Amino acid sequence: MNRSSRLESILGIVSTLVVLLAAMLFASGIAELFSDIHQTGFASIQIAVVLRLVTAWVVSATLHRLRHGIARRTREHLWQLVRRPNGPDVAVLDSAATSVRDGVGVRYLASSAATSLLGLIPVWYFGGWLSAVIFLALIAASIPFYIRAGRAAEQSSAAVASRTALLASTQLRTLDAMGDMRSLGTIEYASERVATASRASAHTNLEGIRVAMGSALITEFIGGAAIGLVAMVVGFDLLHGRRSLEHSLLALLLVVEINARVRAWANAFHQREDAAQGVLRLTEQSIAPVTPAVGPALLTASEVTVPSSRTLVTTVIQAGDRVLITGPSGVGKTQLLRALVGLRAPFSGTSAITARPIGWVQADSQLFTGTLRDNLCVKRPVETSDVLAVLSGLGLTGARFSDLEQVVTSASQYSDGERARLAIARALLADVVLLVIDDVAGLFDQETLHTVANELARHSDLAVLEAAHNRRILGAPTLEISLERA
């Protein structure tokens, strides 16, 4: 047991004993007021209130200091991790660090709950054996319900944390790749991805609130029933003169305090496991070897998977490679492409990419309002002859493509196949080192397919990562990855 854990345990024991004493003083003070012993009664109540306030302040200040210390040490640790090449996802680490910080106080609650059970002795003495047995039986029976409610809250909070981490990761990745996405005309797609993640996060948060309210209702009902039964027992004894007002109040206030501490511990029970898992995740990130893509490697993937496929993808893409991803429709080819290049988090595994800039071509490639030159060059200074040469190499010739100053007012001015070739031209003019092609070969007839394949072959240093659901592809692959359904 480390120093902070010992401090939490001692704090729980001492504070609970003080609170139980304050409850007894408060009950005595109320009884004395009813007996017209005002001076002593008010003094007892004032002492009880002061004891409660001071104890609450000491507990709050101590736990805050412990959390602050944990947070400071964790931030220093995270800073070292995120500075590493291809370091772990910041959002995932932040979730782990939050779990570690929130774990502070669980040992305090456990020791407080255990110590509060000592209050059953005066409950038995002042309220009778029946009150103590009823309360103890209900509390014992309710603990599984408390833990079950805590587990439900844990699953809900885990889902909220996961969605929040995914949203933060999506936002960070989008910002990091903004330059590439602007050059590729995929900013609208990226914005929709962020919006989708935001909506999913909001939905999960609302579901978390619903689960939390349901859990709170269950635990409050059980605790209220236990206290109510004890109140009924001591109340009947009081009415029949078998027990004094002071003893009845003592028994009732003590069971209220005991119930509050047991309920707090049970509801926070799952936080200890969360904290342990958070420490484990941070430790794993500390000792895990970092294998960044260096030298000629443009992209390194290690056991990457997507939700709809069970295939583990491990590969290294270098300059000039032609990698083909195949599989039936809906198997997750597009998801895998996005995971490999960092546009989304993989379901499992890691992907390290050093390729910059990256080109992305998809079946619904978009054009923005502006001149054809702006759509192709995106404000970069490129010689007209170079632009026309690339267009010609892709089979885009004639008056519709020779006038680079013509204004594109709508993407519908061009067919799907023409827009895909314009997106390829945009990528080639940007001197991308890795071109990602998402199932566009089916848009071309055989002659156009041959023309585009020849133009890509001219760029021998260009790495191509292509996905296709059939064998219509833009060039012979040097590596083929076949995805199977999950």
CSV table of C-alpha atoms in Angstrom, one decimal:
chain,number,residue,atom,x,y,z
A,1,MET,CA,0.0,0.0,0.0
A,2,ASN,CA,1.5,3.3,-1.1
A,3,ARG,CA,1.5,6.5,0.9
A,4,SER,CA,-1.6,8.0,-0.7
A,5,SER,CA,-3.6,4.8,-0.2
A,6,ARG,CA,-2.6,4.7,3.5
A,7,LEU,CA,-3.6,8.3,3.8
A,8,GLU,CA,-7.0,7.6,2.2
A,9,SER,CA,-7.6,4.7,4.6
A,10,ILE,CA,-6.7,6.7,7.7
A,11,LEU,CA,-8.9,9.6,6.5
A,12,GLY,CA,-11.8,7.3,5.9
A,13,ILE,CA,-11.6,5.8,9.4
A,14,VAL,CA,-11.1,9.0,11.3
A,15,SER,CA,-13.6,11.1,9.4
A,16,THR,CA,-16.3,8.4,9.8
A,17,LEU,CA,-15.8,8.1,13.5
A,18,VAL,CA,-16.0,11.9,13.8
A,19,VAL,CA,-19.2,11.9,11.7
A,20,LEU,CA,-20.8,9.2,13.8
A,21,LEU,CA,-20.0,11.1,16.9
A,22,ALA,CA,-21.4,14.3,15.4
A,23,ALA,CA,-24.7,12.4,14.6
A,24,MET,CA,-25.0,11.2,18.2
A,25,LEU,CA,-24.3,14.8,19.5
A,26,PHE,CA,-27.0,16.1,17.0
A,27,ALA,CA,-29.5,13.6,18.2
A,28,SER,CA,-28.8,14.4,21.8
A,29,GLY,CA,-29.1,18.1,21.1
A,30,ILE,CA,-32.5,17.7,19.4
A,31,ALA,CA,-33.8,15.6,22.3
A,32,GLU,CA,-32.6,18.2,24.8
A,33,LEU,CA,-34.4,20.9,22.9
A,34,PHE,CA,-37.6,18.9,23.2
A,35,SER,CA,-36.9,18.6,26.9
A,36,ASP,CA,-36.6,22.4,27.2
A,37,ILE,CA,-32.8,22.1,28.0
A,38,HIS,CA,-32.1,24.8,25.4
A,39,GLN,CA,-28.6,25.9,26.3
A,40,THR,CA,-27.1,22.4,26.3
A,41,GLY,CA,-29.2,21.4,23.3
A,42,PHE,CA,-28.0,24.3,21.1
A,43,ALA,CA,-24.4,23.7,22.2
A,44,SER,CA,-24.6,20.0,21.2
A,45,ILE,CA,-26.1,20.9,17.8
A,46,GLN,CA,-23.5,23.6,17.2
A,47,ILE,CA,-20.7,21.3,18.0
A,48,ALA,CA,-22.2,18.6,15.8
A,49,VAL,CA,-22.5,21.0,12.8
A,50,VAL,CA,-19.0,22.3,13.3
A,51,LEU,CA,-17.6,18.8,13.4
A,52,ARG,CA,-19.4,17.9,10.2
A,53,LEU,CA,-18.3,21.0,8.4
A,54,VAL,CA,-14.6,20.7,9.5
A,55,THR,CA,-14.6,17.0,8.6
A,56,ALA,CA,-16.1,17.6,5.2
A,57,TRP,CA,-13.5,20.4,4.5
A,58,VAL,CA,-10.6,18.3,5.6
A,59,VAL,CA,-11.7,15.3,3.5
A,60,SER,CA,-12.4,17.5,0.4
A,61,ALA,CA,-9.1,19.3,0.7
A,62,THR,CA,-7.1,16.1,1.2
A,63,LEU,CA,-8.7,14.2,-1.7
A,64,HIS,CA,-8.3,17.3,-3.9
A,65,ARG,CA,-4.6,17.5,-3.0
A,66,LEU,CA,-4.2,13.8,-3.8
A,67,ARG,CA,-6.0,14.1,-7.1
A,68,HIS,CA,-3.9,17.2,-8.0
A,69,GLY,CA,-0.7,15.3,-7.3
A,70,ILE,CA,-1.9,12.3,-9.4
A,71,ALA,CA,-2.9,14.7,-12.2
A,72,ARG,CA,0.4,16.5,-12.2
A,73,ARG,CA,2.5,13.3,-12.3
A,74,THR,CA,0.2,11.9,-15.0
A,75,ARG,CA,0.5,15.0,-17.1
A,76,GLU,CA,4.3,14.8,-16.9
A,77,HIS,CA,4.1,11.2,-17.9
A,78,LEU,CA,1.7,11.8,-20.8
A,79,TRP,CA,3.9,14.6,-22.1
A,80,GLN,CA,6.8,12.2,-22.4
A,81,LEU,CA,4.6,9.7,-24.2
A,82,VAL,CA,3.0,12.0,-26.7
A,83,ARG,CA,6.4,13.5,-27.7
A,84,ARG,CA,7.6,10.1,-28.8
A,85,PRO,CA,7.6,9.4,-32.6
A,86,ASN,CA,4.2,8.0,-33.6
A,87,GLY,CA,3.2,8.1,-30.0
A,88,PRO,CA,-0.1,6.8,-28.7
A,89,ASP,CA,-3.4,8.5,-29.3
A,90,VAL,CA,-3.8,11.5,-27.1
A,91,ALA,CA,-7.5,11.0,-26.5
A,92,VAL,CA,-7.0,7.4,-25.4
A,93,LEU,CA,-4.3,8.4,-23.0
A,94,ASP,CA,-6.4,11.2,-21.6
A,95,SER,CA,-9.2,8.7,-20.9
A,96,ALA,CA,-6.8,6.5,-19.1
A,97,ALA,CA,-5.4,9.4,-17.1
A,98,THR,CA,-8.9,10.5,-16.1
A,99,SER,CA,-9.7,7.0,-14.8
A,100,VAL,CA,-6.5,7.1,-12.7
A,101,ARG,CA,-7.4,10.5,-11.3
A,102,ASP,CA,-11.0,9.5,-10.6
A,103,GLY,CA,-9.7,6.4,-8.7
A,104,VAL,CA,-8.5,8.6,-5.9
A,105,GLY,CA,-11.0,8.4,-3.1
A,106,VAL,CA,-12.2,4.9,-3.7
A,107,ARG,CA,-10.0,3.5,-0.8
A,108,TYR,CA,-11.3,6.4,1.4
A,109,LEU,CA,-14.9,5.3,0.6
A,110,ALA,CA,-14.1,1.7,1.3
A,111,SER,CA,-12.5,2.4,4.7
A,112,SER,CA,-15.3,4.8,5.5
A,113,ALA,CA,-18.0,2.2,4.7
A,114,ALA,CA,-16.2,-0.4,6.8
A,115,THR,CA,-15.8,1.9,9.7
A,116,SER,CA,-19.4,3.1,9.6
A,117,LEU,CA,-20.6,-0.5,10.3
A,118,LEU,CA,-19.3,0.0,13.8
A,119,GLY,CA,-22.3,2.3,14.2
A,120,LEU,CA,-24.5,-0.7,14.2
A,121,ILE,CA,-23.3,-1.3,17.8
A,122,PRO,CA,-25.0,1.9,19.2
A,123,VAL,CA,-27.9,1.3,16.8
A,124,TRP,CA,-28.4,-2.1,18.5
A,125,TYR,CA,-28.0,-0.6,21.9
A,126,PHE,CA,-30.2,2.5,21.4
A,127,GLY,CA,-32.7,1.2,18.8
A,128,GLY,CA,-33.0,-2.4,19.7
A,129,TRP,CA,-31.8,-5.6,18.1
A,130,LEU,CA,-34.6,-5.6,15.6
A,131,SER,CA,-33.6,-2.3,14.1
A,132,ALA,CA,-30.0,-3.4,13.8
A,133,VAL,CA,-30.9,-6.7,12.2
A,134,ILE,CA,-33.4,-5.2,9.8
A,135,PHE,CA,-30.9,-2.6,8.6
A,136,LEU,CA,-28.0,-5.0,8.4
A,137,ALA,CA,-30.1,-7.5,6.4
A,138,LEU,CA,-31.3,-4.9,3.9
A,139,ILE,CA,-27.9,-3.4,3.5
A,140,ALA,CA,-26.3,-6.8,2.9
A,141,ALA,CA,-29.1,-7.7,0.4
A,142,SER,CA,-28.7,-4.3,-1.3
A,143,ILE,CA,-25.0,-4.5,-1.9
A,144,PRO,CA,-25.3,-6.7,-5.0
A,145,PHE,CA,-27.9,-4.2,-6.4
A,146,TYR,CA,-25.5,-1.3,-5.7
A,147,ILE,CA,-22.6,-3.1,-7.4
A,148,ARG,CA,-24.9,-4.0,-10.4
A,149,ALA,CA,-26.0,-0.4,-10.7
A,150,GLY,CA,-22.3,0.6,-10.5
A,151,ARG,CA,-21.5,-1.9,-13.3
A,152,ALA,CA,-24.2,-0.5,-15.4
A,153,ALA,CA,-22.9,3.0,-14.8
A,154,GLU,CA,-19.4,1.7,-15.5
A,155,GLN,CA,-20.4,0.4,-18.9
A,156,SER,CA,-22.2,3.6,-19.7
A,157,SER,CA,-19.3,5.7,-18.6
A,158,ALA,CA,-16.9,3.5,-20.6
A,159,ALA,CA,-19.1,4.1,-23.7
A,160,VAL,CA,-19.2,7.8,-23.0
A,161,ALA,CA,-15.4,7.9,-22.6
A,162,SER,CA,-14.9,5.8,-25.8
A,163,ARG,CA,-17.2,8.1,-27.8
A,164,THR,CA,-15.5,11.2,-26.4
A,165,ALA,CA,-12.1,9.8,-27.1
A,166,LEU,CA,-13.2,8.9,-30.7
A,167,LEU,CA,-14.6,12.4,-31.2
A,168,ALA,CA,-11.4,14.0,-29.9
A,169,SER,CA,-9.3,11.7,-32.0
A,170,THR,CA,-11.3,12.4,-35.1
A,171,GLN,CA,-11.0,16.2,-34.5
A,172,LEU,CA,-7.2,15.9,-34.0
A,173,ARG,CA,-6.7,13.8,-37.0
A,174,THR,CA,-8.9,16.1,-39.1
A,175,LEU,CA,-6.9,19.1,-38.1
A,176,ASP,CA,-3.6,17.3,-38.6
A,177,ALA,CA,-4.6,16.3,-42.2
A,178,MET,CA,-6.4,19.5,-43.1
A,179,GLY,CA,-3.7,20.5,-45.6
A,180,ASP,CA,-3.9,17.2,-47.4
A,181,MET,CA,-7.7,17.1,-47.4
A,182,ARG,CA,-7.8,20.6,-48.8
A,183,SER,CA,-5.6,19.6,-51.7
A,184,LEU,CA,-7.7,16.6,-52.3
A,185,GLY,CA,-11.1,18.3,-52.0
A,186,THR,CA,-12.2,16.1,-49.1
A,187,ILE,CA,-12.8,18.7,-46.4
A,188,GLU,CA,-16.6,18.3,-46.7
A,189,TYR,CA,-16.2,14.6,-46.1
A,190,ALA,CA,-14.0,15.2,-43.1
A,191,SER,CA,-16.5,17.7,-41.7
A,192,GLU,CA,-19.2,15.2,-42.0
A,193,ARG,CA,-17.1,12.6,-40.2
A,194,VAL,CA,-16.6,15.0,-37.3
A,195,ALA,CA,-20.3,15.9,-37.3
A,196,THR,CA,-21.2,12.1,-37.2
A,197,ALA,CA,-18.8,11.5,-34.3
A,198,SER,CA,-20.2,14.5,-32.5
A,199,ARG,CA,-23.8,13.2,-32.9
A,200,ALA,CA,-22.8,9.8,-31.8
A,201,SER,CA,-21.1,11.2,-28.7
A,202,ALA,CA,-24.1,13.3,-27.8
A,203,HIS,CA,-26.4,10.2,-28.1
A,204,THR,CA,-24.1,8.2,-25.9
A,205,ASN,CA,-24.0,11.0,-23.3
A,206,LEU,CA,-27.8,11.1,-23.2
A,207,GLU,CA,-27.9,7.3,-22.8
A,208,GLY,CA,-25.3,7.6,-20.0
A,209,ILE,CA,-27.5,10.2,-18.2
A,210,ARG,CA,-30.5,7.8,-18.5
A,211,VAL,CA,-28.5,4.9,-17.0
A,212,ALA,CA,-27.1,7.1,-14.2
A,213,MET,CA,-30.6,8.3,-13.3
A,214,GLY,CA,-31.9,4.7,-13.3
A,215,SER,CA,-29.0,3.5,-11.1
A,216,ALA,CA,-29.6,6.4,-8.7
A,217,LEU,CA,-33.3,5.6,-8.4
A,218,ILE,CA,-32.6,1.9,-7.6
A,219,THR,CA,-30.0,2.7,-4.9
A,220,GLU,CA,-32.0,5.5,-3.4
A,221,PHE,CA,-35.1,3.3,-3.2
A,222,ILE,CA,-33.2,0.5,-1.4
A,223,GLY,CA,-31.5,2.9,1.0
A,224,GLY,CA,-34.7,4.7,1.7
A,225,ALA,CA,-36.5,1.4,2.4
A,226,ALA,CA,-33.9,0.4,4.9
A,227,ILE,CA,-34.0,3.7,6.8
A,228,GLY,CA,-37.8,3.7,6.6
A,229,LEU,CA,-38.2,0.3,8.2
A,230,VAL,CA,-35.8,1.3,11.0
A,231,ALA,CA,-37.8,4.5,11.5
A,232,MET,CA,-41.0,2.5,11.7
A,233,VAL,CA,-39.5,0.1,14.3
A,234,VAL,CA,-38.1,2.8,16.6
A,235,GLY,CA,-41.2,4.9,16.0
A,236,PHE,CA,-43.5,2.2,17.3
A,237,ASP,CA,-41.2,1.7,20.3
A,238,LEU,CA,-41.3,5.5,21.0
A,239,LEU,CA,-45.1,5.6,20.8
A,240,HIS,CA,-45.5,2.7,23.2
A,241,GLY,CA,-43.0,4.2,25.6
A,242,ARG,CA,-40.4,1.5,25.2
A,243,ARG,CA,-37.8,3.9,23.9
A,244,SER,CA,-36.9,7.5,24.6
A,245,LEU,CA,-36.8,10.3,22.0
A,246,GLU,CA,-33.1,10.6,22.3
A,247,HIS,CA,-32.4,6.9,21.8
A,248,SER,CA,-34.8,6.8,18.8
A,249,LEU,CA,-33.1,9.8,17.1
A,250,LEU,CA,-29.7,8.3,17.8
A,251,ALA,CA,-30.6,5.0,16.1
A,252,LEU,CA,-32.2,6.8,13.2
A,253,LEU,CA,-29.4,9.3,12.5
A,254,LEU,CA,-26.8,6.6,12.8
A,255,VAL,CA,-28.5,4.3,10.2
A,256,VAL,CA,-28.7,7.4,7.9
A,257,GLU,CA,-25.0,7.9,8.2
A,258,ILE,CA,-24.1,4.2,7.7
A,259,ASN,CA,-26.4,3.9,4.7
A,260,ALA,CA,-24.8,7.0,3.1
A,261,ARG,CA,-21.3,5.6,3.4
A,262,VAL,CA,-22.1,2.1,2.2
A,263,ARG,CA,-24.0,3.5,-0.7
A,264,ALA,CA,-21.2,5.8,-1.7
A,265,TRP,CA,-18.7,3.0,-1.6
A,266,ALA,CA,-20.9,0.6,-3.6
A,267,ASN,CA,-21.7,3.2,-6.3
A,268,ALA,CA,-18.0,4.0,-6.7
A,269,PHE,CA,-16.9,0.4,-6.6
A,270,HIS,CA,-16.3,0.2,-10.3
A,271,GLN,CA,-14.0,3.2,-10.2
A,272,ARG,CA,-11.2,1.2,-8.6
A,273,GLU,CA,-11.2,-1.2,-11.5
A,274,ASP,CA,-11.3,1.7,-14.0
A,275,ALA,CA,-8.3,3.2,-12.2
A,276,ALA,CA,-6.4,-0.1,-12.3
A,277,GLN,CA,-7.1,-0.4,-16.0
A,278,GLY,CA,-6.0,3.2,-16.5
A,279,VAL,CA,-2.7,2.6,-14.8
A,280,LEU,CA,-2.3,-0.6,-16.9
A,281,ARG,CA,-2.9,1.3,-20.1
A,282,LEU,CA,-0.4,4.0,-19.2
A,283,THR,CA,2.1,1.4,-18.1
A,284,GLU,CA,1.7,-0.5,-21.4
A,285,GLN,CA,2.3,2.7,-23.3
A,286,SER,CA,5.4,3.4,-21.3
A,287,ILE,CA,7.0,0.1,-22.0
A,288,ALA,CA,5.7,-0.7,-25.4
A,289,PRO,CA,8.4,-0.3,-28.1
A,290,VAL,CA,7.8,2.4,-30.6
A,291,THR,CA,8.5,1.4,-34.2
A,292,PRO,CA,8.0,4.4,-36.3
A,293,ALA,CA,8.0,4.2,-40.1
A,294,VAL,CA,11.5,5.5,-41.0
A,295,GLY,CA,13.7,5.5,-44.1
A,296,PRO,CA,12.0,4.4,-47.3
A,297,ALA,CA,8.8,3.2,-45.5
A,298,LEU,CA,5.8,5.5,-46.2
A,299,LEU,CA,3.3,3.5,-44.1
A,300,THR,CA,3.7,0.8,-41.5
A,301,ALA,CA,0.6,-1.2,-40.3
A,302,SER,CA,0.7,-3.8,-37.5
A,303,GLU,CA,-2.4,-6.1,-37.1
A,304,VAL,CA,-4.8,-3.4,-38.1
A,305,THR,CA,-8.5,-4.5,-38.2
A,306,VAL,CA,-11.8,-2.8,-38.9
A,307,PRO,CA,-15.2,-3.8,-37.3
A,308,SER,CA,-16.6,-5.5,-40.4
A,309,SER,CA,-13.6,-7.7,-41.1
A,310,ARG,CA,-11.6,-10.3,-39.1
A,311,THR,CA,-8.5,-10.0,-41.3
A,312,LEU,CA,-5.4,-8.7,-39.5
A,313,VAL,CA,-3.5,-6.4,-41.8
A,314,THR,CA,0.3,-6.1,-41.3
A,315,THR,CA,2.3,-4.5,-44.0
A,316,VAL,CA,4.9,-1.9,-44.9
A,317,ILE,CA,4.4,0.3,-48.0
A,318,GLN,CA,7.4,1.8,-49.6
A,319,ALA,CA,7.9,4.2,-52.6
A,320,GLY,CA,6.8,2.5,-55.8
A,321,ASP,CA,4.7,-0.2,-54.2
A,322,ARG,CA,1.3,-1.1,-55.6
A,323,VAL,CA,-0.9,-2.5,-52.8
A,324,LEU,CA,-4.3,-3.9,-53.6
A,325,ILE,CA,-7.1,-4.4,-51.0
A,326,THR,CA,-9.9,-6.8,-52.2
A,327,GLY,CA,-13.0,-8.2,-50.7
A,328,PRO,CA,-16.8,-8.3,-51.1
A,329,SER,CA,-18.9,-5.2,-50.8
A,330,GLY,CA,-19.4,-4.2,-47.2
A,331,VAL,CA,-16.3,-6.0,-45.9
A,332,GLY,CA,-14.7,-2.7,-44.8
A,333,LYS,CA,-12.2,-1.9,-47.6
A,334,THR,CA,-12.9,1.9,-47.3
A,335,GLN,CA,-12.8,1.7,-43.5
A,336,LEU,CA,-9.4,0.0,-43.8
A,337,LEU,CA,-8.1,2.6,-46.2
A,338,ARG,CA,-9.1,5.4,-43.8
A,339,ALA,CA,-7.6,3.6,-40.8
A,340,LEU,CA,-4.3,3.0,-42.6
A,341,VAL,CA,-3.8,6.6,-43.6
A,342,GLY,CA,-5.0,8.1,-40.3
A,343,LEU,CA,-8.5,9.4,-41.2
A,344,ARG,CA,-10.1,7.2,-38.6
A,345,ALA,CA,-8.9,5.1,-35.7
A,346,PRO,CA,-8.5,1.4,-36.4
A,347,PHE,CA,-10.7,-1.1,-34.6
A,348,SER,CA,-7.4,-2.7,-33.3
A,349,GLY,CA,-3.7,-2.5,-34.2
A,350,THR,CA,-1.6,0.4,-35.1
A,351,SER,CA,-0.7,2.3,-38.2
A,352,ALA,CA,2.3,4.7,-38.6
A,353,ILE,CA,2.5,6.9,-41.6
A,354,THR,CA,5.3,9.3,-42.7
A,355,ALA,CA,4.0,9.8,-46.2
A,356,ARG,CA,3.3,13.5,-47.0
A,357,PRO,CA,1.5,14.6,-49.0
A,358,ILE,CA,-1.2,11.9,-49.6
A,359,GLY,CA,-3.7,11.8,-52.4
A,360,TRP,CA,-7.2,10.4,-52.0
A,361,VAL,CA,-9.4,9.5,-54.9
A,362,GLN,CA,-12.9,8.1,-54.5
A,363,ALA,CA,-15.9,7.3,-56.7
A,364,ASP,CA,-17.7,10.5,-55.7
A,365,SER,CA,-14.7,12.8,-55.8
A,366,GLN,CA,-15.8,16.4,-55.6
A,367,LEU,CA,-15.0,19.7,-57.3
A,368,PHE,CA,-15.4,23.2,-55.7
A,369,THR,CA,-16.7,26.3,-57.3
A,370,GLY,CA,-13.8,28.0,-59.1
A,371,THR,CA,-11.6,27.7,-62.2
A,372,LEU,CA,-10.5,24.4,-63.4
A,373,ARG,CA,-6.9,25.4,-62.7
A,374,ASP,CA,-7.8,26.2,-59.0
A,375,ASN,CA,-9.5,22.8,-58.7
A,376,LEU,CA,-6.4,21.0,-60.0
A,377,CYS,CA,-3.6,23.1,-58.5
A,378,VAL,CA,-5.4,24.4,-55.4
A,379,LYS,CA,-3.6,27.8,-55.6
A,380,ARG,CA,-0.2,26.2,-56.1
A,381,PRO,CA,2.0,27.7,-58.9
A,382,VAL,CA,2.1,25.0,-61.6
A,383,GLU,CA,3.0,25.6,-65.2
A,384,THR,CA,0.1,25.3,-67.6
A,385,SER,CA,2.1,22.9,-69.8
A,386,ASP,CA,2.5,20.6,-66.8
A,387,VAL,CA,-1.2,20.7,-66.0
A,388,LEU,CA,-2.1,19.9,-69.6
A,389,ALA,CA,0.4,17.1,-69.8
A,390,VAL,CA,-1.1,15.4,-66.8
A,391,LEU,CA,-4.6,15.8,-68.1
A,392,SER,CA,-3.6,14.4,-71.5
A,393,GLY,CA,-1.9,11.5,-69.9
A,394,LEU,CA,-5.2,10.7,-68.1
A,395,GLY,CA,-7.2,11.0,-71.4
A,396,LEU,CA,-8.7,14.3,-70.4
A,397,THR,CA,-8.4,16.3,-73.7
A,398,GLY,CA,-10.5,18.6,-75.8
A,399,ALA,CA,-12.0,22.1,-75.2
A,400,ARG,CA,-13.6,21.1,-71.9
A,401,PHE,CA,-10.1,20.5,-70.4
A,402,SER,CA,-7.7,22.7,-72.4
A,403,ASP,CA,-9.1,26.0,-71.0
A,404,LEU,CA,-7.9,26.0,-67.4
A,405,GLU,CA,-9.6,29.3,-66.7
A,406,GLN,CA,-13.1,28.1,-67.3
A,407,VAL,CA,-15.2,28.3,-64.2
A,408,VAL,CA,-16.5,25.1,-62.6
A,409,THR,CA,-20.0,25.9,-61.3
A,410,SER,CA,-21.2,22.4,-60.6
A,411,ALA,CA,-19.6,19.0,-60.2
A,412,SER,CA,-22.3,17.7,-62.5
A,413,GLN,CA,-20.5,19.3,-65.5
A,414,TYR,CA,-18.3,16.2,-65.5
A,415,SER,CA,-19.1,12.5,-65.3
A,416,ASP,CA,-18.2,10.4,-62.4
A,417,GLY,CA,-15.3,9.0,-64.3
A,418,GLU,CA,-14.0,12.4,-65.3
A,419,ARG,CA,-14.2,13.7,-61.8
A,420,ALA,CA,-12.2,10.7,-60.6
A,421,ARG,CA,-9.5,11.4,-63.2
A,422,LEU,CA,-9.5,15.1,-62.3
A,423,ALA,CA,-8.9,14.0,-58.7
A,424,ILE,CA,-6.0,11.8,-59.8
A,425,ALA,CA,-4.6,14.7,-61.8
A,426,ARG,CA,-4.9,16.9,-58.7
A,427,ALA,CA,-3.0,14.4,-56.6
A,428,LEU,CA,-0.3,14.0,-59.3
A,429,LEU,CA,0.2,17.8,-59.6
A,430,ALA,CA,0.5,18.0,-55.8
A,431,ASP,CA,3.5,15.5,-56.1
A,432,VAL,CA,1.9,13.1,-53.6
A,433,VAL,CA,4.1,10.2,-52.5
A,434,LEU,CA,1.2,7.9,-51.6
A,435,LEU,CA,-2.0,7.8,-53.7
A,436,VAL,CA,-5.1,6.1,-52.1
A,437,ILE,CA,-7.7,5.0,-54.7
A,438,ASP,CA,-11.0,3.8,-53.3
A,439,ASP,CA,-12.7,1.6,-55.9
A,440,VAL,CA,-12.8,3.9,-58.9
A,441,ALA,CA,-11.6,1.6,-61.6
A,442,GLY,CA,-15.2,0.5,-62.2
A,443,LEU,CA,-16.0,4.0,-63.5
A,444,PHE,CA,-13.7,3.6,-66.5
A,445,ASP,CA,-14.2,1.7,-69.7
A,446,GLN,CA,-11.4,-0.6,-70.8
A,447,GLU,CA,-9.6,2.0,-72.9
A,448,THR,CA,-9.7,4.7,-70.2
A,449,LEU,CA,-8.6,2.1,-67.6
A,450,HIS,CA,-5.6,1.3,-69.7
A,451,THR,CA,-4.8,5.0,-70.2
A,452,VAL,CA,-5.0,5.8,-66.4
A,453,ALA,CA,-2.9,2.8,-65.5
A,454,ASN,CA,-0.2,3.8,-68.0
A,455,GLU,CA,-0.1,7.3,-66.5
A,456,LEU,CA,0.3,6.0,-63.0
A,457,ALA,CA,3.0,3.6,-64.1
A,458,ARG,CA,5.0,6.6,-65.4
A,459,HIS,CA,5.3,7.8,-61.8
A,460,SER,CA,7.5,4.9,-60.7
A,461,ASP,CA,8.2,6.4,-57.2
A,462,LEU,CA,4.5,6.9,-56.5
A,463,ALA,CA,3.1,4.4,-54.0
A,464,VAL,CA,-0.5,3.4,-54.7
A,465,LEU,CA,-2.9,1.9,-52.2
A,466,GLU,CA,-6.0,0.7,-54.1
A,467,ALA,CA,-9.3,-0.9,-52.9
A,468,ALA,CA,-11.5,-2.9,-55.4
A,469,HIS,CA,-14.3,-5.4,-55.1
A,470,ASN,CA,-13.5,-7.0,-58.4
A,471,ARG,CA,-10.4,-7.4,-60.6
A,472,ARG,CA,-10.8,-4.1,-62.4
A,473,ILE,CA,-7.8,-2.3,-61.0
A,474,LEU,CA,-5.3,0.5,-62.0
A,475,GLY,CA,-2.2,-1.5,-62.5
A,476,ALA,CA,-0.5,-4.8,-61.4
A,477,PRO,CA,-0.2,-5.0,-57.6
A,478,THR,CA,3.0,-5.9,-55.8
A,479,LEU,CA,1.0,-6.9,-52.8
A,480,GLU,CA,-2.6,-8.1,-52.4
A,481,ILE,CA,-4.6,-8.0,-49.2
A,482,SER,CA,-7.8,-10.0,-49.2
A,483,LEU,CA,-10.4,-9.1,-46.5
A,484,GLU,CA,-12.8,-11.6,-45.0
A,485,ARG,CA,-16.0,-10.8,-43.2
A,486,ALA,CA,-16.0,-10.8,-39.4
